[in-house]
Short mmCIF file of C-alpha atoms in Angstrom, two decimals:
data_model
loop_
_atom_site.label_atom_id
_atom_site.label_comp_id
_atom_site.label_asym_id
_atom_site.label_seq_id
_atom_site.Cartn_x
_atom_site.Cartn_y
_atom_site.Cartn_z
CA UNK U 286 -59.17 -135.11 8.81
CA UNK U 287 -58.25 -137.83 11.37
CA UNK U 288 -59.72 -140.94 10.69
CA UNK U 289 -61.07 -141.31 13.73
CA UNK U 290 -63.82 -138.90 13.16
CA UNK U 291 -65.01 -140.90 9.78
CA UNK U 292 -64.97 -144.31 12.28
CA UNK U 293 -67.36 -142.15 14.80
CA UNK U 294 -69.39 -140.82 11.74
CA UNK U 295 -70.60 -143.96 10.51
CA UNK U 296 -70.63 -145.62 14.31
CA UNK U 297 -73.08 -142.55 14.51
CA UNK U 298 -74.95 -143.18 11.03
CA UNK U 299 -75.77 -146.86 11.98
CA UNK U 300 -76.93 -145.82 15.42
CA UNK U 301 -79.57 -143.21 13.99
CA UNK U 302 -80.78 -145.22 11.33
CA UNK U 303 -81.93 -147.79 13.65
CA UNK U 304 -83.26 -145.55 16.28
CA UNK U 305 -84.68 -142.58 14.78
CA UNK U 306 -87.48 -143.70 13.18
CA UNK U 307 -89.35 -144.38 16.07
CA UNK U 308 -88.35 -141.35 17.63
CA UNK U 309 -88.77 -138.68 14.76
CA UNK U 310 -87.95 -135.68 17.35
CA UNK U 311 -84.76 -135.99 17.75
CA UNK U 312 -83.61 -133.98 14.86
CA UNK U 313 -85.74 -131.34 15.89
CA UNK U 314 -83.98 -131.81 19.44
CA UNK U 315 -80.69 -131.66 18.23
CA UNK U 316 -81.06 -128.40 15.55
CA UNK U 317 -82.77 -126.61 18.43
CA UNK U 318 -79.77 -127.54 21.18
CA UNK U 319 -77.61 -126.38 18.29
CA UNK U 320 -79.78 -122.70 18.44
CA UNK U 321 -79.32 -122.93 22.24
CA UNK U 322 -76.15 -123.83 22.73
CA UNK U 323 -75.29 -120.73 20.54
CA UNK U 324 -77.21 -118.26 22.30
CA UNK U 325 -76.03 -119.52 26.12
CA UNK U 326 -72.37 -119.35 24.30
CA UNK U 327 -73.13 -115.59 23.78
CA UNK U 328 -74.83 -114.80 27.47
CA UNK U 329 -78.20 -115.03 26.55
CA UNK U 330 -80.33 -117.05 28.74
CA UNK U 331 -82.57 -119.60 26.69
CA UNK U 332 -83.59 -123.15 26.96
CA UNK U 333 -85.09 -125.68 25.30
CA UNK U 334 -88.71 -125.46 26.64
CA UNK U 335 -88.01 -122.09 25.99
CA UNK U 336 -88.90 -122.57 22.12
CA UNK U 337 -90.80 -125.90 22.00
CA UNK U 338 -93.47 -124.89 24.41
CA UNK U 339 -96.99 -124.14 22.68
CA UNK U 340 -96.96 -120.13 23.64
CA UNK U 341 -93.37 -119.68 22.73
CA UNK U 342 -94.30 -117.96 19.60
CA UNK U 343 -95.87 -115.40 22.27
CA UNK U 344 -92.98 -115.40 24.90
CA UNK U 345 -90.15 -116.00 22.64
CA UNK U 346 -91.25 -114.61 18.90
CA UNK U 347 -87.70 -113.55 18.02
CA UNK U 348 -85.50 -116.21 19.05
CA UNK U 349 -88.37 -118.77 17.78
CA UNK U 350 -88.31 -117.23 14.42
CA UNK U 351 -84.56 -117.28 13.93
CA UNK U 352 -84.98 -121.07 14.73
CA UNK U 353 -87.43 -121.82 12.11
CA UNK U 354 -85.08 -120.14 9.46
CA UNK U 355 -82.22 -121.90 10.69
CA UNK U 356 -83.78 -125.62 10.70
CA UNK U 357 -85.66 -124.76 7.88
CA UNK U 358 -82.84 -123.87 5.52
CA UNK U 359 -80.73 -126.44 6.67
CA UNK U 360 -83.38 -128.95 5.74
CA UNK U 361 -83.80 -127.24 2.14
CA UNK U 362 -80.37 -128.14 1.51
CA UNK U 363 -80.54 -131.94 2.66
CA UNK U 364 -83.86 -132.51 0.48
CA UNK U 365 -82.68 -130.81 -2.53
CA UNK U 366 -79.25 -132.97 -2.19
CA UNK U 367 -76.99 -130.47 -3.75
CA UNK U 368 -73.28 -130.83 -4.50
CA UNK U 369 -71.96 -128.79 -1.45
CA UNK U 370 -69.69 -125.60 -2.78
CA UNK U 371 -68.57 -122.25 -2.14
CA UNK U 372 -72.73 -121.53 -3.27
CA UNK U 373 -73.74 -123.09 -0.28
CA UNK U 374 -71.74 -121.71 2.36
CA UNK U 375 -72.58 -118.01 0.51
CA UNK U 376 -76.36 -118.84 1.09
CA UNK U 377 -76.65 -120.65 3.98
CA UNK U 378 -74.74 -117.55 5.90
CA UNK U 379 -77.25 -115.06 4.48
CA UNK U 380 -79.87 -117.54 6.32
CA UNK U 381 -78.02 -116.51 9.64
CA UNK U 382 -77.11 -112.53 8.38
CA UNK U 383 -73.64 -112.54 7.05
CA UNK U 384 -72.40 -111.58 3.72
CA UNK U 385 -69.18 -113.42 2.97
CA UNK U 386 -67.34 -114.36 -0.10
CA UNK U 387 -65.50 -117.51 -0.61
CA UNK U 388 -63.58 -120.16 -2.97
CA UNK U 389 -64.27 -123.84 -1.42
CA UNK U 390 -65.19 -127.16 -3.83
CA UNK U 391 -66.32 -130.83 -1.98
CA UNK U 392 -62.94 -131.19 -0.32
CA UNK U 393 -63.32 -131.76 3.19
CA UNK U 394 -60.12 -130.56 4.08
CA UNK U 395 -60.47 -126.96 2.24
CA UNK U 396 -64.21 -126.96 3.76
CA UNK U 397 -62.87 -126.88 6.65
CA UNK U 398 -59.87 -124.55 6.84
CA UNK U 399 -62.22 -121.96 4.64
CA UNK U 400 -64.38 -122.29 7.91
CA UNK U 401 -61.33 -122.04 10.47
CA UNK U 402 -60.71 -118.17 8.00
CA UNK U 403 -64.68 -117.03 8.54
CA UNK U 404 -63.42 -116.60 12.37
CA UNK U 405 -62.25 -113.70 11.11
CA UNK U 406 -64.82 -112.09 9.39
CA UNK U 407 -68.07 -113.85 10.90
CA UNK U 408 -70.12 -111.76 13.87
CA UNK U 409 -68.85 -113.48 16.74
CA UNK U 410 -72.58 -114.87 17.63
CA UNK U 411 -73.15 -116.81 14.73
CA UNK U 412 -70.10 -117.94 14.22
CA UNK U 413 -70.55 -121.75 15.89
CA UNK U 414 -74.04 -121.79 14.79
CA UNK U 415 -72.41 -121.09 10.93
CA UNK U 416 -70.00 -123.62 11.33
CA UNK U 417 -72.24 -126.27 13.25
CA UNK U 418 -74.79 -126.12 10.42
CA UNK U 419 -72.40 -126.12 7.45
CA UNK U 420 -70.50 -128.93 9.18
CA UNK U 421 -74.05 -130.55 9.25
CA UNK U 422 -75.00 -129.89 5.78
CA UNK U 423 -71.59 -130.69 4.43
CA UNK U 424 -71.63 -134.62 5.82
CA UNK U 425 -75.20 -135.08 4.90
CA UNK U 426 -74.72 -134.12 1.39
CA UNK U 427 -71.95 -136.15 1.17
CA UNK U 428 -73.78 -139.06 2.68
CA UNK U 429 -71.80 -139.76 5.95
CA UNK U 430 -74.93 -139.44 7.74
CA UNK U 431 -78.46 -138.92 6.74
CA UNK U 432 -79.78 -136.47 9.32
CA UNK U 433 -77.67 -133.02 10.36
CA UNK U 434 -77.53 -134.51 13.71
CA UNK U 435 -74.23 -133.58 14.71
CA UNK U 436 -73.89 -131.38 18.04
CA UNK U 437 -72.83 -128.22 18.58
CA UNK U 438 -69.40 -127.48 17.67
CA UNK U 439 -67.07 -125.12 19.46
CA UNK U 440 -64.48 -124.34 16.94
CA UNK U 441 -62.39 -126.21 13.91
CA UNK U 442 -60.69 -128.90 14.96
CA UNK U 443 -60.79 -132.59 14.17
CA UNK U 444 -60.93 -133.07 18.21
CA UNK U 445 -63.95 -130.54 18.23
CA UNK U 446 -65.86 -132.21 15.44
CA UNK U 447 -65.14 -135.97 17.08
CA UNK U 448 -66.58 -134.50 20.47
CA UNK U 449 -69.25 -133.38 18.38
CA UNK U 450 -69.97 -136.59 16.69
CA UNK U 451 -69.14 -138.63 19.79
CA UNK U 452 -71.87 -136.45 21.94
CA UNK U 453 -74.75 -137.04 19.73
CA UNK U 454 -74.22 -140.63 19.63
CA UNK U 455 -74.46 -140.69 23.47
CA UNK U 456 -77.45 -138.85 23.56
CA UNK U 457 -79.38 -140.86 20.61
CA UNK U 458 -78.27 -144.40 22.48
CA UNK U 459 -79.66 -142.57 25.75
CA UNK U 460 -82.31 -142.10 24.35
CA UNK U 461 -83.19 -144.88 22.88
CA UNK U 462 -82.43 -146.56 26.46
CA UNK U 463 -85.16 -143.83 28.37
CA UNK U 464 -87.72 -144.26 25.78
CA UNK U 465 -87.75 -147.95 25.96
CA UNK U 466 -87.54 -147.79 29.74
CA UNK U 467 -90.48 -145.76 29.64
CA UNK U 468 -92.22 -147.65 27.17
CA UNK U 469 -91.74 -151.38 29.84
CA UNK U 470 -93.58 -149.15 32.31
CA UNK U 471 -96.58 -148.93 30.28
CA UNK U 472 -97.15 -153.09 29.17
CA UNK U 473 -100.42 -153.30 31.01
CA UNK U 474 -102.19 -150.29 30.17
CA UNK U 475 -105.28 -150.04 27.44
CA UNK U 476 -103.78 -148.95 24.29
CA UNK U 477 -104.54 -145.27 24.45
CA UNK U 478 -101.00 -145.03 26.89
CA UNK U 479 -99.00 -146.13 24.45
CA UNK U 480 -100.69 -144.62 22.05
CA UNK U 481 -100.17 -140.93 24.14
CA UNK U 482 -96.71 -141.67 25.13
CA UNK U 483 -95.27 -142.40 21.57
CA UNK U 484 -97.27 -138.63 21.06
CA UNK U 485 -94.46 -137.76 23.59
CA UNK U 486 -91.99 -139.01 22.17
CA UNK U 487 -92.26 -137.12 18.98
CA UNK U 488 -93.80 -133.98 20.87
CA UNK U 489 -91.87 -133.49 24.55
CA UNK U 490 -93.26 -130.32 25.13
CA UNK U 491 -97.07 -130.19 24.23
CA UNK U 492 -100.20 -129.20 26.00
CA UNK U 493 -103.61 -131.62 25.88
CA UNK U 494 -105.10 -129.84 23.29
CA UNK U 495 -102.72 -130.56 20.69
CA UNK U 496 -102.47 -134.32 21.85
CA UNK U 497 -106.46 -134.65 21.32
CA UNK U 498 -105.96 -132.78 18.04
CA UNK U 499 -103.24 -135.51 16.96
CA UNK U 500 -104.25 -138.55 18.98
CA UNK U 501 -107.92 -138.22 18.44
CA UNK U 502 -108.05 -139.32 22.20
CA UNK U 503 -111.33 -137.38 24.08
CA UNK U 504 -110.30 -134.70 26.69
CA UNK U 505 -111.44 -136.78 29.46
CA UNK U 506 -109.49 -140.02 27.84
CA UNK U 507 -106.33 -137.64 27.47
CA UNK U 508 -106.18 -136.00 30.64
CA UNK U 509 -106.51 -139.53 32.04
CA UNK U 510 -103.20 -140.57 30.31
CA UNK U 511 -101.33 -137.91 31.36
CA UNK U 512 -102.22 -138.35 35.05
CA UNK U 513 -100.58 -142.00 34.48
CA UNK U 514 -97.31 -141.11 33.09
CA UNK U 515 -97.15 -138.10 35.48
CA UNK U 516 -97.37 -141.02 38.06
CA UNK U 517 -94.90 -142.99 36.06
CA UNK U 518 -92.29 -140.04 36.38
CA UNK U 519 -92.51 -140.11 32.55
CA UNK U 520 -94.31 -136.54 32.21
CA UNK U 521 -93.78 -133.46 34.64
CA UNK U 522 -96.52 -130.73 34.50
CA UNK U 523 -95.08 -127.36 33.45
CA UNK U 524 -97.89 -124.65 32.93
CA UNK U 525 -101.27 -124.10 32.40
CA UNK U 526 -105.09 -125.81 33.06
CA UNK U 527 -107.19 -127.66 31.42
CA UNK U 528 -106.90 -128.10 27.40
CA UNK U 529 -104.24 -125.98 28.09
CA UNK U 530 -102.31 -127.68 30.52
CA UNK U 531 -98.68 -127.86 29.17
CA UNK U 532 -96.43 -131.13 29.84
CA UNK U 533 -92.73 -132.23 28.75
CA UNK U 534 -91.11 -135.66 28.44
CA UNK U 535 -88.22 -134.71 30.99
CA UNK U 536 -86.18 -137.65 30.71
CA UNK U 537 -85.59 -137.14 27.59
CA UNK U 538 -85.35 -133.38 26.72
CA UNK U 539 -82.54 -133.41 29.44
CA UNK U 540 -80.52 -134.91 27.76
CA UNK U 541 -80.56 -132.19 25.08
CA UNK U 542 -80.02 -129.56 27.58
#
C-alpha cells in the first residue's frame, strides 16, 4: 500500500482525536453516510434524515434495521479488539447476508487483494458496504485510527482508500469549523443555548421531546431555544408540532450528504 495513504491515516487519526470528543455524532454520521452512500450507489433513493429522524423506525423500518446491524457489528468488533483474520471477514459478511469462504491473516496487502477477489462472488449491493466496513474494522484493530471513520469506498485501490481517508478528514475539520462558528453565535445567551445546541450537535435530527427528555430543559424553555437557533440559521424546522416538532442541525448533516 502506498505510503501516502498511512501519512493521510494518521493526519486523519490526530484530527479526530482532537475533535471528536466534543462532537460524539460524527461516527454515527459517517457509518450511516456509509449505509447511504451504498443504497444511492444501487438506485435506491435514501438520505440521511431519512434514518436519523425520530419516526424513521415507522417510515423507514427496513433500511433502519439493516443500519443498526451494520453499525452495531462493526462496533462489536472495535470493542472486543480482536486480531483481524479470515474469522472476521467470514462473520462480518454474514452481518450484511453473504456466505463466503476465505484464507487472509493481518497482512494489509493480502486483506486487501482477498477483498479486490469478493467482487466476484459478493451481491453486487453490498459489495462497497462489505469492503467499506472491513476496511474500517481492519485499521481500527490495527490501531491506525481509533474510530471506523473512514468514508465510503468505491472499489480497491490505494487511490480509492486515500480519497476515502482524505474525504473524512475534510468533513471532520468542517465540522469542527461549523460547530464552532455556531457555537460564537451563541456567547451572550443564558446557558440553556448552549446547553441545547451542544444537544445538536450530538443529535442533528431530533424533535423537542427528546431534547426535554435529555436536556431536562421545560417545554416552554426548549421551544424557546429552538426559536433562537432557527433565527441563528443554526436549526431548520423539518416536520411536526409541538413536542413533536422535528428539527436538524443543517450545516452540519450536509456535509455528510
Amino acid at each position: 500500500m502506498d505510503k501516502e495513504v498511512f501519512y493521510n491515516l494518521g493526519r486523519l487519526s490526530a484530527t479526530a482525536e482532537m475533535s471528536i470528543g466534543g462532537m460524539k455524532s460524527i461516527v454515527l454520521l459517517f457509518l450511516t453516510r456509509h449505509f447511504v452512500k451504498n443504497a444511492k450507489s444501487n438506485g435506491k433513493r435514501l438520505d440521511l434524515v431519512d434514518l436519523l429522524e425520530p419516526d424513521a423506525l415507522e417510515k423507514n423500518k427496513s433500511d433502519l434495521q439493516k443500519l443498526v446491524k451494520y453499525i452495531k457489528n462493526i462496533d462489536n468488533f472495535i470493542k472486543n479488539k480482536v486480531d483481524f483474520s479470515a474469522e472476521v471477514i467470514q462473520d462480518f459478511a454474514k452481518t450484511l447476508g453473504v456466505n463466503i469462504e476465505v484464507e487472509c491473516g493481518n497482512d494489509i496487502d493480502e486483506f486487501l487483494s482477498v477483498l479486490k477477489q469478493l467482487k466476484e462472488t459478493t451481491p453486487k449491493d453490498v459489495y462497497q458496504l462489505l469492503i467499506t466496513g472491513l476496511i474500517n474494522i481492519f485499521f481500527v484493530c490495527n490501531e491506525y485510527i481509533k474510530y471506523p471513520i473512514i468514508d465510503f469506498i468505491d472499489e480497491i485501490s490505494d487511490e480509492s482508500i486515500n480519497n476515502a481517508i482524505i474525504n473524512s478528514y475534510l468533513i471532520i475539520v468542517k465540522a469542527k469549523k461549523i460547530t464552532k462558528e455556531d457555537r460564537k453565535k451563541l456567547l451572550d445567551y443564558t446557558k440553556s443555548v448552549p446547553l441545547l445546541f451542544n444537544y445538536a450537535i450530538n443529535n442533528p435530527v431530533f424533535d423537542i421531546g427528546m431534547s426535554i427528555d435529555e436536556t431536562e430543559l421545560s417545554f416552554a424553555t426548549s421551544s424557546k431555544v429552538v426559536s433562537i437557533l432557527e433565527e441563528q440559521e443554526i436549526l431548520d424546522k423539518i416536520s411536526g408540532n409541538l413536542r413533536y416538532r422535528v428539527y436538524k442541525y443543517t450545516r452540519l448533516l450536509n456535509l455528510f450528504e
